[in-house]
Coordinates of C-alpha atoms in Angstrom, one line a residue:
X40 CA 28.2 -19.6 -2.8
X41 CA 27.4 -16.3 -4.0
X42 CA 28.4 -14.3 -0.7
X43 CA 31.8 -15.5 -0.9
X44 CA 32.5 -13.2 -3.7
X45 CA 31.3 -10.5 -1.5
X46 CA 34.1 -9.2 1.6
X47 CA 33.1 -7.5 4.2
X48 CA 36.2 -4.7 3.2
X49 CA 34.9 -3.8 0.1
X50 CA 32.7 -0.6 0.6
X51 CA 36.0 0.5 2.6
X52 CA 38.7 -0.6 -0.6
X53 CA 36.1 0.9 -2.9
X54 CA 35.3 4.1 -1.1
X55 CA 39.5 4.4 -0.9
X56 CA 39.7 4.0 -4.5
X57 CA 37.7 6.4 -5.6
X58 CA 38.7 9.7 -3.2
X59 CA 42.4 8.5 -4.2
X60 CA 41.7 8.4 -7.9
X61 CA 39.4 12.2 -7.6
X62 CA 42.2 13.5 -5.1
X63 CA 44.8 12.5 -7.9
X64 CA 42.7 14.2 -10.3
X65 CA 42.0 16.9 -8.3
X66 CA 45.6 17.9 -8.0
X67 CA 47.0 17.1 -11.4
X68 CA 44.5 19.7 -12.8
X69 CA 45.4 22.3 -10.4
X70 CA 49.2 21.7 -10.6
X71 CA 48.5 21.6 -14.6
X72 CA 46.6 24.9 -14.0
X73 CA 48.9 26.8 -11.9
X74 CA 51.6 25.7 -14.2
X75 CA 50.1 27.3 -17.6
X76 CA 49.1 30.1 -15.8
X77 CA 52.7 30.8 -14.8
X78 CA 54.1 30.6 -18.3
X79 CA 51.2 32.7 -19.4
X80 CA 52.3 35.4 -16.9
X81 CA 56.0 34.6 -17.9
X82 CA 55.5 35.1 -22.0
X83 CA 53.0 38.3 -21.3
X84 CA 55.8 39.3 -19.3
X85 CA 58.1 39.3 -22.1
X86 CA 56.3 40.9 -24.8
X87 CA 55.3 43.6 -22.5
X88 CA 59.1 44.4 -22.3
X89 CA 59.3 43.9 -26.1
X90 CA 57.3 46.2 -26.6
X91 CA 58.0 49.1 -24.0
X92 CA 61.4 49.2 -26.0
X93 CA 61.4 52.9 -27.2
X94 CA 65.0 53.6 -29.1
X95 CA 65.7 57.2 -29.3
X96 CA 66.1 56.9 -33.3
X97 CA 66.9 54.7 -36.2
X98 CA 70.7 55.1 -35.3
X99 CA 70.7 54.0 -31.4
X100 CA 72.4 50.6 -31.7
X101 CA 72.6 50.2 -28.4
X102 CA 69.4 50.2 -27.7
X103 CA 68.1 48.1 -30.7
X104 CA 70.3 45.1 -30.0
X105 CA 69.0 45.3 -26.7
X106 CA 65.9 44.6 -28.5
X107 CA 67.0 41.9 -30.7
X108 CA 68.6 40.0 -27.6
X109 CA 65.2 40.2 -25.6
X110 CA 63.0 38.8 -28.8
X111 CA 65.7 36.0 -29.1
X112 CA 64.6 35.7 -25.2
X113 CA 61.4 35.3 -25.8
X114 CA 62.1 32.2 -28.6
X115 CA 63.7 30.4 -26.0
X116 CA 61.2 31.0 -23.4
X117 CA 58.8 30.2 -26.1
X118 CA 60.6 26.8 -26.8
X119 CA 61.2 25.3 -23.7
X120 CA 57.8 24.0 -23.5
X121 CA 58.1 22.3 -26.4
X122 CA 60.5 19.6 -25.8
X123 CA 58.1 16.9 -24.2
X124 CA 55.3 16.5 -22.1
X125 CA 57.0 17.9 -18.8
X126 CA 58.4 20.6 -20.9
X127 CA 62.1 19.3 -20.0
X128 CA 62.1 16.9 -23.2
X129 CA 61.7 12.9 -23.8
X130 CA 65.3 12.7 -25.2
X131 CA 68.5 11.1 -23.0
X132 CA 70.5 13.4 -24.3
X133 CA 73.1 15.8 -22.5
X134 CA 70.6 18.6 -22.0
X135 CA 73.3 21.3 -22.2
X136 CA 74.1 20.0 -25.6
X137 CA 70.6 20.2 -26.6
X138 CA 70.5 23.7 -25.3
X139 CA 73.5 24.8 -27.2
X140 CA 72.0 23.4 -30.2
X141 CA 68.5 25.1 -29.6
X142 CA 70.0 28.1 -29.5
X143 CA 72.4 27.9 -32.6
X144 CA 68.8 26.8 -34.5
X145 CA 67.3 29.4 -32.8
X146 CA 69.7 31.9 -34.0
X147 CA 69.7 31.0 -37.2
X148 CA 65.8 30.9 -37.8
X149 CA 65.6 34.2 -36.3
X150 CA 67.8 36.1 -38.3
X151 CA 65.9 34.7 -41.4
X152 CA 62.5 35.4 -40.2
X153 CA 63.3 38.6 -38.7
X154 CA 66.8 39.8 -39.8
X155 CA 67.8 43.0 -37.4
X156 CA 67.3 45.1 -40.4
X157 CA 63.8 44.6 -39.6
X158 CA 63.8 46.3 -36.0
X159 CA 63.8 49.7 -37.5
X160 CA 59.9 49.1 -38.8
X161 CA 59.3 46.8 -36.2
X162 CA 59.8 49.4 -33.3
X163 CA 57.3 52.3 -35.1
X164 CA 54.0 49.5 -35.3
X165 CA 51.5 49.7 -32.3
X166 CA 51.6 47.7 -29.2
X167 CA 48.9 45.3 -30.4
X168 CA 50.8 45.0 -34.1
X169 CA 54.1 44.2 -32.0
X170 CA 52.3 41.3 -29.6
X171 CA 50.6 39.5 -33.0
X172 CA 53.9 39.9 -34.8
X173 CA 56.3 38.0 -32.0
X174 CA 53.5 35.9 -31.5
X175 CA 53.2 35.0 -35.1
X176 CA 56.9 35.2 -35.2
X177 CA 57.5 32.5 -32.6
X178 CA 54.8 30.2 -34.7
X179 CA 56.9 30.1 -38.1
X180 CA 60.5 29.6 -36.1
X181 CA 59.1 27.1 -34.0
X182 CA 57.7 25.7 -37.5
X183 CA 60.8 25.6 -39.4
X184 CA 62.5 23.8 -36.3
X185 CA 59.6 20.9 -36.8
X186 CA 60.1 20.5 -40.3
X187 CA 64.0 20.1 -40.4
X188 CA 63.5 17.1 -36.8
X189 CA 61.2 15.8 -39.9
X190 CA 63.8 15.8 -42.2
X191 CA 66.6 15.1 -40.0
X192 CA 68.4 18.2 -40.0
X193 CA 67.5 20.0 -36.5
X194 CA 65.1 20.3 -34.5
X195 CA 67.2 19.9 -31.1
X196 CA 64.6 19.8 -28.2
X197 CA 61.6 19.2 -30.3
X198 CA 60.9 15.8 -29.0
X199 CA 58.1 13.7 -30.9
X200 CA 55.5 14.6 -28.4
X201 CA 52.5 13.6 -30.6
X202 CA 53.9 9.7 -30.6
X203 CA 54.0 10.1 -26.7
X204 CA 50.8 11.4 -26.1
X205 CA 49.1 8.7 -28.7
X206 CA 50.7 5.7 -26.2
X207 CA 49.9 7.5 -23.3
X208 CA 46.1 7.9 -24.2
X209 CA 46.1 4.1 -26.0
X210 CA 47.5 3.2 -22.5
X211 CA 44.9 5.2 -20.8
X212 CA 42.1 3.6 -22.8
X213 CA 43.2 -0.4 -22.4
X214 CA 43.5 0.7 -18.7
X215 CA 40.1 2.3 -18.0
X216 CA 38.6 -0.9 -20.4
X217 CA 40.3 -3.3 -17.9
X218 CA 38.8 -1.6 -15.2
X219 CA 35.2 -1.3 -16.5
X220 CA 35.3 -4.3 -17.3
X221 CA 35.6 -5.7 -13.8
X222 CA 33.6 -3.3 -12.0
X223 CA 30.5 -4.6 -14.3
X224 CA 31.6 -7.9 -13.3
X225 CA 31.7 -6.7 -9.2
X226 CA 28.3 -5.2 -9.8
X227 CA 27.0 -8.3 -11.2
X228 CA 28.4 -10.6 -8.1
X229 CA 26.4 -7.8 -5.7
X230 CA 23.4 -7.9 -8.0
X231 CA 22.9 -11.7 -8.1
X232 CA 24.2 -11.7 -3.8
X233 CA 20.9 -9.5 -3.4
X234 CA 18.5 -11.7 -5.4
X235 CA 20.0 -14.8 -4.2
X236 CA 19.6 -13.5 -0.3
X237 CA 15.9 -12.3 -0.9
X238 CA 14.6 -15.5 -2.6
X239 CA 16.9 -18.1 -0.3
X240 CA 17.2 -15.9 2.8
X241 CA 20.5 -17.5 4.1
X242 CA 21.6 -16.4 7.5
X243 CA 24.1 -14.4 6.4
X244 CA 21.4 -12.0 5.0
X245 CA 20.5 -9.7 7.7
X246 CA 19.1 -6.2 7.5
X247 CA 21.8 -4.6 8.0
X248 CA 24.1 -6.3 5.2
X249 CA 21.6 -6.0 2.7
X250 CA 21.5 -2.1 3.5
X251 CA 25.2 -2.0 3.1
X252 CA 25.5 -4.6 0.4
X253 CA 23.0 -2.2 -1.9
X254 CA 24.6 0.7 -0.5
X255 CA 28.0 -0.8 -1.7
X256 CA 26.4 -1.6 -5.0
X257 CA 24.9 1.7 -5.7
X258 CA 28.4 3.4 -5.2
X259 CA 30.0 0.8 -7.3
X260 CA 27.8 1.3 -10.1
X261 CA 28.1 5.5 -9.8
X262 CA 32.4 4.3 -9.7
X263 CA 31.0 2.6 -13.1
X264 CA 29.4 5.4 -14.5
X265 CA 32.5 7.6 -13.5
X266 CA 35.2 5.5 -15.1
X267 CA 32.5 5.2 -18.7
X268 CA 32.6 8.8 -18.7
X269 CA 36.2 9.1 -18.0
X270 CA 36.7 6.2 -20.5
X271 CA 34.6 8.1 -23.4
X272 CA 36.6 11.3 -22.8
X273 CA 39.7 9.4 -23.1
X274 CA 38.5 7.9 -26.5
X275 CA 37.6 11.3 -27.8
X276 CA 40.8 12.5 -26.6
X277 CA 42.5 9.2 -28.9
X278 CA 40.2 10.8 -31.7
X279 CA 41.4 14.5 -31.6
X280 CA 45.4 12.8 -31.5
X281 CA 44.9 11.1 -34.4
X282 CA 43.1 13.7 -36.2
X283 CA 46.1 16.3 -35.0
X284 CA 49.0 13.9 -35.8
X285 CA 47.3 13.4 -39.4
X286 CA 47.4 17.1 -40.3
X287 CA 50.7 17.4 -39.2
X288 CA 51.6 14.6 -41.5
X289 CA 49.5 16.4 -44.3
X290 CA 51.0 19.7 -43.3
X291 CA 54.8 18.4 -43.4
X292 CA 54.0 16.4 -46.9
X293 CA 52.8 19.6 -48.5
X294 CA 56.0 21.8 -46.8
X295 CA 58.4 18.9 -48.1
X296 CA 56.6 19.1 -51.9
X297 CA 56.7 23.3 -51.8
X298 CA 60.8 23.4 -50.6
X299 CA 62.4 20.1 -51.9
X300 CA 65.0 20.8 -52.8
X301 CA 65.2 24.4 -53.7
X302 CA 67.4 27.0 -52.8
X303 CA 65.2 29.7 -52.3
X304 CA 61.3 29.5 -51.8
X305 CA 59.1 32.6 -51.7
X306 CA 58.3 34.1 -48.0
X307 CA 54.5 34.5 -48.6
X308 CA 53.9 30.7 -49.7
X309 CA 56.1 28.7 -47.1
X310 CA 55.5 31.2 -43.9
X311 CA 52.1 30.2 -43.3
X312 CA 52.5 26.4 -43.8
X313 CA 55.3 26.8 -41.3
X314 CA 52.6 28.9 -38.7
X315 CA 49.9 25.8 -39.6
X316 CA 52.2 23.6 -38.8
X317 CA 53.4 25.2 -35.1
X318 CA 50.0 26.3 -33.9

């Protein structure tokens, strides 16, 4: 019989469901929030104290390696929320290894992208010139560091987050189908309960289980409308990774055709394919 597939739990089960699954939400976007708006604060923090830097001339030492140690600060800062979705990294590997490493890569990338010699010009632009140039700075180092993981030559830390988030939203996606596709089918079992009780009357059918059976049927079909909407912004979401991980491939293609092999490649050509490639 029809009411059979119908149990006299399921407005409570469904009614569960859903607060857990908007709680969940609910508190993964304000964690998510609070967390970005801490590292925000953190890195503002940073180039504030960049730039408040004043040496007393082109000759205090002192003061500019002070300087160059607190930029360096900033790249790591900078690229410890790059190593995997939690910002601690994907990899197994010993994670004070991989922080040696990100620093020696660090290092390195710095001093070519900014050697100290630079400091001296740095330190006389104005406070806004400063912020776009550490910002723009931490683009291209973070850039060169994704092009030698590509080619096998670096890239300590830098996790292949794109591959992770494309199974996570593929997962997503199969997962919010599955469901769909058996809360249509619940709605359908309440739908054809109703008709059946109206036409046959059975004495199961009072008044008041109708009311709640249509009650229960009307919040499954708004838990319906819910998960569609969450499944269409999941297959947007699949859309934009795709679109994303194929311009990076583009991106890295071009970057491996411009260097090659070459010892030396002008600053004003590979720079900005490096900045592409980071932002």
């Amino acid at each position: 019989r029809l009411l059979d597939g119908v149990e006299d739990d399921a407005a409570i089960q469904h009614e569960c469901a859903v607060k857990s699954l908007i709680s969940t939400q609910v508190r993964y976007e304000e964690e998510l929030a609070q967390s970005n708006e801490a590292r925000a604060n953190k890195t503002k923090d940073l180039i504030r104290s960049i730039i408040g830097v004043r040496p007393k001339g082109g000759t205090d030492f002192e003061t500019l390696t002070a300087l160059y140690r607190q930029i360096f600060s900033y790249l790591q800062f900078v690229s410890r929320g790059q190593g995997g979705l939690d910002g601690k990294g994907l990899s197994q590997a010993d994670p004070a290894a991989v922080e040696r490493a990100v620093e020696r890569e660090l290092a390195a990338a710095l001093e070519s992208v900014f050697p100290r010699i630079g400091l001296k010009s740095f330190v006389l632009l104005g406070a806004e010139e400063k912020r776009l140039q550490l910002e723009e700075l931490a683009r291209i180092v973070t850039g060169i560091r994704l092009f030698n993981r590509e080619q096998g030559k670096g890239g300590a830390g830098l996790d292949h987050v794109e591959d992770a988030v494309a199974t996570t939203v593929s997962d997503l996606r199969e997962a919010l189908d599955a469901e769909v596709a058996e809360q249509h089918e619940v709605c359908t079992r309440y739908q054809e309960t109703l008709v059946y009780c109206h036409l046959r009357k059975p004495d199961e059918a009072t008044a008041e289980n109708l009311e709640r059976w249509a009650q229960e049927l009307a919040n499954r079909r708004q838990y319906c409308a819910y998960l569609a909407s969450l499944a269409e912004d999941a297959a947007a979401s699949a859309r934009r990774v795709a679109a994303q991980r194929d311009a990076f491939a583009s991106e890295m293609d071009e970057l491996q055709g411009m260097v090659g092999g070459r010892a030396a490649v002008p600053k004003e050509h590979v720079y900005p394919k490096f900045d592409a490639v980071a932002a």
